[in-house]
Short mmCIF file of C-alpha atoms in Angstrom, two decimals:
data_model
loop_
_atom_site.label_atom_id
_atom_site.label_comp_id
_atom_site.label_asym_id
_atom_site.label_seq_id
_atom_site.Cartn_x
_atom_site.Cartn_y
_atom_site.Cartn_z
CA UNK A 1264 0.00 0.00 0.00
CA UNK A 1265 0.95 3.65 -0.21
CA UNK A 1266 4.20 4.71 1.66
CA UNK A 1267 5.50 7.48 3.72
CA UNK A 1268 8.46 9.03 3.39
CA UNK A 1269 10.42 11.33 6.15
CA UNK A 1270 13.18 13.73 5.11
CA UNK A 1271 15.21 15.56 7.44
CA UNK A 1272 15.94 19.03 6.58
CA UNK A 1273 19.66 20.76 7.43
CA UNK A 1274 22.69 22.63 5.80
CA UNK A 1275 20.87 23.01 2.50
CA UNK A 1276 20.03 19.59 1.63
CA UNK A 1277 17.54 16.71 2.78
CA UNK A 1278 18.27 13.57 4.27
CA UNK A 1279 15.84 10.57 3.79
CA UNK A 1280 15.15 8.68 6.79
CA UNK A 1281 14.52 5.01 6.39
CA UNK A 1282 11.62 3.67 8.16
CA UNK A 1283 12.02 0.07 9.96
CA UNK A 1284 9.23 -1.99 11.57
CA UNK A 1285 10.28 -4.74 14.37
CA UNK A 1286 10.30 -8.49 12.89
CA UNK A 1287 9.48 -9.93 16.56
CA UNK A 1288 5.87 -8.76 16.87
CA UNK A 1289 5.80 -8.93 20.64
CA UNK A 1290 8.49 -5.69 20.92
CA UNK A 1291 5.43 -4.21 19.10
CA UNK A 1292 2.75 -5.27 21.11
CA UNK A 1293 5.05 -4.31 24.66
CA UNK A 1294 5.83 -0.35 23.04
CA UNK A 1295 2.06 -0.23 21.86
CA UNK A 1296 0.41 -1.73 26.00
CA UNK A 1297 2.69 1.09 27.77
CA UNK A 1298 1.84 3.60 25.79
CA UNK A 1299 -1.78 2.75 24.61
CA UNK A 1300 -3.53 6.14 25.67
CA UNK A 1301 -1.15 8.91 24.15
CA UNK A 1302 -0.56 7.01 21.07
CA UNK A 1303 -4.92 5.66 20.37
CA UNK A 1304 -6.52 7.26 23.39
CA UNK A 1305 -6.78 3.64 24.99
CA UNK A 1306 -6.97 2.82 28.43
CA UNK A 1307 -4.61 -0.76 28.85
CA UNK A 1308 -6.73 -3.66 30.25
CA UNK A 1309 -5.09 -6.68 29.38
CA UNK A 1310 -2.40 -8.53 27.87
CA UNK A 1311 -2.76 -12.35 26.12
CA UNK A 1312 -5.98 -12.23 27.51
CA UNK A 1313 -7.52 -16.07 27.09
CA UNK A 1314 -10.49 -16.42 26.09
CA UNK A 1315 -13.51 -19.26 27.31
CA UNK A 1316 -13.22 -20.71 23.48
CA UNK A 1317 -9.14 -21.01 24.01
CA UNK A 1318 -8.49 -18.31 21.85
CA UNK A 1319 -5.61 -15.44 22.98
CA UNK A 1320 -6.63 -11.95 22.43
CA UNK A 1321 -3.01 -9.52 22.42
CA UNK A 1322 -4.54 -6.84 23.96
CA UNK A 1323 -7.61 -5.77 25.68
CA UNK A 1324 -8.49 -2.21 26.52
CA UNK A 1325 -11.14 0.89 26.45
CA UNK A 1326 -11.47 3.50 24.52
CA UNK A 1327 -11.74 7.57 25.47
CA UNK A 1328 -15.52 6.94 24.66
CA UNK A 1329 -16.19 3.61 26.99
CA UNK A 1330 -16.17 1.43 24.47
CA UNK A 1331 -14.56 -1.82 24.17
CA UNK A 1332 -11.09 -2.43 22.42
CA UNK A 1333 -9.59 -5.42 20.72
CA UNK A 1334 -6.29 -4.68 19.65
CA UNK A 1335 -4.53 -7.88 17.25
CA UNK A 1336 -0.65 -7.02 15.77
CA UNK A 1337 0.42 -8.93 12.33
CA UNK A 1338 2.59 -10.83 12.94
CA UNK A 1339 3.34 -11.85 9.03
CA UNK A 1340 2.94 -10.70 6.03
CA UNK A 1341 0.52 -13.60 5.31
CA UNK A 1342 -1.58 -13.62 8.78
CA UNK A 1343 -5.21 -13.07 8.32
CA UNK A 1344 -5.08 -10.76 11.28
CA UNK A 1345 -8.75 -9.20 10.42
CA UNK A 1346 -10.09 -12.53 10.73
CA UNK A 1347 -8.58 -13.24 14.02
CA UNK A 1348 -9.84 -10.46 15.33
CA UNK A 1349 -13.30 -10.42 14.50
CA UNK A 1350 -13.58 -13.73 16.25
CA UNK A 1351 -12.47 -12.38 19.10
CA UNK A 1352 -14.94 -9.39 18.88
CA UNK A 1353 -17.84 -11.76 18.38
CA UNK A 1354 -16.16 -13.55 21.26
CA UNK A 1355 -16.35 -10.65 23.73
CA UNK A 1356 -20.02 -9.67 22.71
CA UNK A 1357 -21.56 -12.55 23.61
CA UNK A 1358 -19.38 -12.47 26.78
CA UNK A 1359 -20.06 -8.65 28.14
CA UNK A 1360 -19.91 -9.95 31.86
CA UNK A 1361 -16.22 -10.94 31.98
CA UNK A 1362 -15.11 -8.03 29.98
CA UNK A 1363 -16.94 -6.12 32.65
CA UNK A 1364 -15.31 -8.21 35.48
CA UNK A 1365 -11.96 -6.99 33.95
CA UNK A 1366 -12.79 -3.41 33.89
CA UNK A 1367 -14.15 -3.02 37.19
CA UNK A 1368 -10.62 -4.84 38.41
CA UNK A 1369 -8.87 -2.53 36.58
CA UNK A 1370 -10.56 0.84 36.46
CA UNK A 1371 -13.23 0.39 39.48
CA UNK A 1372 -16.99 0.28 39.69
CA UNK A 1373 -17.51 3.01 37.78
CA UNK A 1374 -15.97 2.58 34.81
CA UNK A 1375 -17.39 -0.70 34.51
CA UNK A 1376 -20.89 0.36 35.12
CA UNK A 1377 -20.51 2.63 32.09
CA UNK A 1378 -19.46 0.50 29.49
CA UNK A 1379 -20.59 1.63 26.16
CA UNK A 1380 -21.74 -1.45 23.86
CA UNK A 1381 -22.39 0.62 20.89
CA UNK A 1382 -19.24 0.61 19.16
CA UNK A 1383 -16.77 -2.03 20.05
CA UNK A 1384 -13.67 -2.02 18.12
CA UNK A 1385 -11.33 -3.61 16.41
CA UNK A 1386 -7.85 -2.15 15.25
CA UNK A 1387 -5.21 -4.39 13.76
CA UNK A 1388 -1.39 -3.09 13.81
CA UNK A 1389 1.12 -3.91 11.15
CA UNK A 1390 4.19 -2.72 9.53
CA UNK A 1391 2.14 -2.78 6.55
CA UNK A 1392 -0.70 -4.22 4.95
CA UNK A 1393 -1.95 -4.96 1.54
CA UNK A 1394 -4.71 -4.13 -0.95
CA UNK A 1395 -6.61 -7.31 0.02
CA UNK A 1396 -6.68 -6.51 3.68
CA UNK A 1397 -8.21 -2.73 2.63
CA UNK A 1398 -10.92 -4.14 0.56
CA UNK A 1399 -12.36 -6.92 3.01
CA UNK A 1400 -12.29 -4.46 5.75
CA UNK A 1401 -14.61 -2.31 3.49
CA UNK A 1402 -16.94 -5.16 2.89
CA UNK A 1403 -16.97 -5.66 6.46
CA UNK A 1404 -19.77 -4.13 9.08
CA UNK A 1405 -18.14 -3.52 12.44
CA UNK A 1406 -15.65 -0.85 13.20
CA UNK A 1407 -12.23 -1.74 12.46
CA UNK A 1408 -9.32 0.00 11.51
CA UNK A 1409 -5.70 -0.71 10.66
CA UNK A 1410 -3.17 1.28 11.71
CA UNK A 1411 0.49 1.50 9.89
CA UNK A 1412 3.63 1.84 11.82
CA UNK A 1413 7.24 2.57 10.95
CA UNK A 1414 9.98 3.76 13.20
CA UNK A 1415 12.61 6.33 11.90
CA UNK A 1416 15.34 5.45 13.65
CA UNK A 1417 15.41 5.21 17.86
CA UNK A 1418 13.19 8.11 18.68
CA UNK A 1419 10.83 8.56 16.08
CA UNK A 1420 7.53 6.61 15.54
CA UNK A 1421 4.93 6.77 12.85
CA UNK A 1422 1.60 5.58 13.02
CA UNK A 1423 -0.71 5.80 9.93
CA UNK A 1424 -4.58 5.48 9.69
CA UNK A 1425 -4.59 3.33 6.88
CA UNK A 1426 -8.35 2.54 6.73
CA UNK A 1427 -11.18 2.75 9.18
CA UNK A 1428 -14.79 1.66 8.63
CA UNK A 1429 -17.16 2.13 11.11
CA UNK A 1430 -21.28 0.96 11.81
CA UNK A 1431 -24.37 2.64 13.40
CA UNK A 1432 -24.45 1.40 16.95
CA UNK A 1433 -25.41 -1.48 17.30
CA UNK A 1434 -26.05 -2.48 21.37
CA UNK A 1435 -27.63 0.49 23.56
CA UNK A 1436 -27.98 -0.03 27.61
CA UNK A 1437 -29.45 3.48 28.01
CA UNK A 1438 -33.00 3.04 26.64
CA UNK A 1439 -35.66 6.00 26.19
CA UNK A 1440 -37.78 4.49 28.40
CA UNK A 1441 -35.57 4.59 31.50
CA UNK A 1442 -33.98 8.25 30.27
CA UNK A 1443 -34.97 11.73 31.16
CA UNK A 1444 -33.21 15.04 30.15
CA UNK A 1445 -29.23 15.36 30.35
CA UNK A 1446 -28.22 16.42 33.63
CA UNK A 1447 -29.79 13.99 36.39
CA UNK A 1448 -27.27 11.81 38.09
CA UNK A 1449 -26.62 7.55 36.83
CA UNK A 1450 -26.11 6.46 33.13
CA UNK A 1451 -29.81 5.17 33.17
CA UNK A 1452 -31.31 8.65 33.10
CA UNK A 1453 -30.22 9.93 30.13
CA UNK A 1454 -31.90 9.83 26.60
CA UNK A 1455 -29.75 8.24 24.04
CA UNK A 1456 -28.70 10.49 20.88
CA UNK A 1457 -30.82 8.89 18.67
CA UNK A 1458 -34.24 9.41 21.28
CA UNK A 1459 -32.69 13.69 21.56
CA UNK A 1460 -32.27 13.32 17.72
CA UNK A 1461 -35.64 13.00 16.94
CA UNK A 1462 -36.27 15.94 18.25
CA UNK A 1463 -34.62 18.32 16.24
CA UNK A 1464 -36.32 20.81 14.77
CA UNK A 1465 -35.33 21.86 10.52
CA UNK A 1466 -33.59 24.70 11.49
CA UNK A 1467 -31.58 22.62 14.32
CA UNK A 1468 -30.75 20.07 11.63
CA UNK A 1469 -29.91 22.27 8.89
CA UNK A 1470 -27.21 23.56 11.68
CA UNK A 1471 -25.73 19.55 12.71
CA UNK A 1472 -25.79 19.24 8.91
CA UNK A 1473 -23.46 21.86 8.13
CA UNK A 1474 -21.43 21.28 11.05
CA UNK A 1475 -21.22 17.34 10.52
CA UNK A 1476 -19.73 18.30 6.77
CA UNK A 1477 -17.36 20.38 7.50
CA UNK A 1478 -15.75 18.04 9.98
CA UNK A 1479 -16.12 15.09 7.67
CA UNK A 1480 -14.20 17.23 4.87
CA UNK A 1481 -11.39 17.96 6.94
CA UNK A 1482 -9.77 14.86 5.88
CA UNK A 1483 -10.42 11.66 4.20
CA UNK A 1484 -9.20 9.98 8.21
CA UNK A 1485 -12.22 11.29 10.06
CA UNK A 1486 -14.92 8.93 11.54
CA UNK A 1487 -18.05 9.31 12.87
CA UNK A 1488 -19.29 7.50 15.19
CA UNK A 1489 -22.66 7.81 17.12
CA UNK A 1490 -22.10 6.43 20.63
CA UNK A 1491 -25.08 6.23 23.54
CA UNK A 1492 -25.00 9.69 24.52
CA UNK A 1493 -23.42 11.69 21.91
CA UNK A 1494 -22.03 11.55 18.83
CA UNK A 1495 -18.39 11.63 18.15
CA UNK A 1496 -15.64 12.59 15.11
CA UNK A 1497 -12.22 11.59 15.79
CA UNK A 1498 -9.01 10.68 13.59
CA UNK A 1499 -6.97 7.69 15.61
CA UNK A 1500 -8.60 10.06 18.68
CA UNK A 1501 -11.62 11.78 19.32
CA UNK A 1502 -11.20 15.72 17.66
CA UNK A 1503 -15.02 16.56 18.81
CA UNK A 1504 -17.63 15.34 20.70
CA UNK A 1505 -21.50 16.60 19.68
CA UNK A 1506 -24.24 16.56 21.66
CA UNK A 1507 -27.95 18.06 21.24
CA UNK A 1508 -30.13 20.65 23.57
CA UNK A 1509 -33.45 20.63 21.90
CA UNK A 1510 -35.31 23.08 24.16
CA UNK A 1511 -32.81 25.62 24.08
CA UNK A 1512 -31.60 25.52 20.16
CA UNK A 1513 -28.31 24.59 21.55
CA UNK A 1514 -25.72 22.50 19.56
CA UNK A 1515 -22.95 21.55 21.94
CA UNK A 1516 -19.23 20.41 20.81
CA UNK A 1517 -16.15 19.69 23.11
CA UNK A 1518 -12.82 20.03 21.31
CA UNK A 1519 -9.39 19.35 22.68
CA UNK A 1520 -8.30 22.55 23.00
CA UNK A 1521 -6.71 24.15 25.76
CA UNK A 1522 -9.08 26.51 27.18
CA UNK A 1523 -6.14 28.80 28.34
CA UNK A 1524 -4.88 29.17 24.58
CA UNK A 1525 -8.44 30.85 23.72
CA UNK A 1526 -10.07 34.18 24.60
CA UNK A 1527 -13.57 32.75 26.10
CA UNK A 1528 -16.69 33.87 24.82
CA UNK A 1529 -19.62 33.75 27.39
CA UNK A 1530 -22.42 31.87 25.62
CA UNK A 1531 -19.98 30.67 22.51
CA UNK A 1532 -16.81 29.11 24.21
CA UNK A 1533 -16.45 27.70 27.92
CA UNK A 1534 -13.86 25.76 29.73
CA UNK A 1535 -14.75 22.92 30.87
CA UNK A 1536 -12.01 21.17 32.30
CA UNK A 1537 -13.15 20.88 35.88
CA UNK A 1538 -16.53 20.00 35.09
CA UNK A 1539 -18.54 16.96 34.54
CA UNK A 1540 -19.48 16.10 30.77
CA UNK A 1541 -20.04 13.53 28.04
CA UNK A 1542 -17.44 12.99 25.29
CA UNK A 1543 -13.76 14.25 25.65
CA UNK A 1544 -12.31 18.11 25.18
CA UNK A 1545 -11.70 20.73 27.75
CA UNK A 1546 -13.32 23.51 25.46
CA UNK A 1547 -17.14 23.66 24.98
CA UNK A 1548 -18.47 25.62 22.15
CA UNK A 1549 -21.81 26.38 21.94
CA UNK A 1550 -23.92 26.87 18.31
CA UNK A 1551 -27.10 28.35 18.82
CA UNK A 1552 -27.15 30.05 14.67
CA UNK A 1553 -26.21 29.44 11.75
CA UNK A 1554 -23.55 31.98 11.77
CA UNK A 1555 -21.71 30.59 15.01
CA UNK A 1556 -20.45 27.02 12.65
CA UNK A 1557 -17.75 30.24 10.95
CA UNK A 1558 -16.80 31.54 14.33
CA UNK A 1559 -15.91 27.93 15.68
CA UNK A 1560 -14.17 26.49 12.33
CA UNK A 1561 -11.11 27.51 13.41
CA UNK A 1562 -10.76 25.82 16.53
CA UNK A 1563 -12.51 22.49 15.20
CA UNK A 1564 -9.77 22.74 12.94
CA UNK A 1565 -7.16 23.29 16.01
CA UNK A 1566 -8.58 20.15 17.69
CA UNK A 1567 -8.14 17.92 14.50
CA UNK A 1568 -4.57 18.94 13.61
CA UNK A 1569 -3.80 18.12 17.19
CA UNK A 1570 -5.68 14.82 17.60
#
């Protein structure tokens, strides 16, 4: 597949550097498990996790969102890696309770109370894959994505979105019935996104709609994914997090952007950073017109160059 190239620039002239990838695929697997949340935004469960149908699953984890994480490394060129790995994802849905068990032993109560079943995911890691693994990832409907990674010499490591497909969600454990409006304390309260949805009004969806484009024409690496309780957009990591006030006309978006970089608006931007919210991002920006998507571009744009 396509390659990457890295020059380094001095004295007049450039200097290619030559990207390497490990041959033992467990040096791989050890740099990705200490380093899982700055480099995917991945909180580290487990390692050779065994599985109740003997299977071995390289790494376990969960995501900035809640959700579930299967994380496979090709090992050679002619593994079937994809394959692998989607047995193991079929594996951990119809076993939610251990996966649970794990959390909560890892991350407390909490964490595992909140586990978000509506988009587990899959992401294979390789020093390169081909054009057969792109197109039967694209035929595919789960979320998946394979990641690229070279290392330029000692210090320097690459990693490359290579291809990412993702599905509506698919499992929900906040229902309408048990929700009420956004704010009241315990997971079961809430609506879900899609119930809050369905309440937009034209001129509220004429707004998401223009918003929702311009984030999905940033780049051809952005994915959307519609979660529980919002909906998110996010590279390798989440770039914005979207979520709905009907009553009040309100569209609300947390970026990662530090709060003390911007100039706060009362009523457009807010920091957030001590307070309680869905979705990640330290800066809230709030679109109540039409106008408001121009004033914010700039700082969506911020939050994706830095995700």
């Amino acid at each position: 597949m396509s390659d990457i190239k890295l020059f380094r620039v001095g004295s007049g002239k450039v200097d290619e550097l030559v990207g390497t990838t490990d041959t033992v695929e467990k040096s791989v697997q050890t740099l990705f498990e200490r380093n899982l949340e700055p480099l995917l935004g991945v909180r580290f469960l487990a390692s050779e996790f065994v599985t109740t149908n003997g299977g071995r699953v390289d790494t376990l984890g969960l995501d900035e969102n809640g959700c579930p994480v299967i994380l496979e490394y090709k090992r050679a060129s002619n593994e079937n890696v994809i394959n692998q790995g989607l047995f193991y994802l079929d594996w951990l849905m119809d076993h939610r309770k251990d996966f649970q068990w794990l959390v909560m032993e890892k991350l407390g109560k909490d964490q595992a109370q909140t586990v978000d079943w509506s988009a587990p995911r899959l992401i294979c890691i390789a020093g390169d894959f081909n054009r057969y693994d792109d197109h039967a990832v694209k035929q595919i409907q789960r979320n998946i994505e394979l990641i690229r990674y070279r290392r330029f010499g000692a210090d320097l490591l690459m990693l490359d979105l290579l291809v990412a497909t993702s599905v509506k969600a698919t499992a929900t454990s906040v229902s309408s019935s048990q929700a009420s409006e956004p704010g009241l304390a315990g997971p079961g309260r809430y609506k879900t996104i899609s119930s809050v949805m369905e309440e937009l009004d034209a001129a509220m969806i004429d707004r998401y709609e223009a918003l929702r484009a311009f984030m999905l024409a940033l780049g051809d690496d952005v994915q959307e994914t519609k979660l529980q309780l919002y909906i998110a957009f996010k590279r390798i990591k989440n770039f914005a997090c979207v979520e709905f006030r009907p009553t009040a006309s309100k569209i609300l978006m947390f970026v990662k952007v530090d709060p003390s970089t911007v100039t706060l608006e009362p009523g457009f931007t807010r920091d957030v950073s001590n307070l309680g919210h869905f979705g990640t991002g330290d800066l809230e920006i709030t679109l109540t017109k039409p106008e408001d998507l121009e004033r914010a571009m700039p700082l969506i744009k911020l939050s994706y160059e830095n995700s």
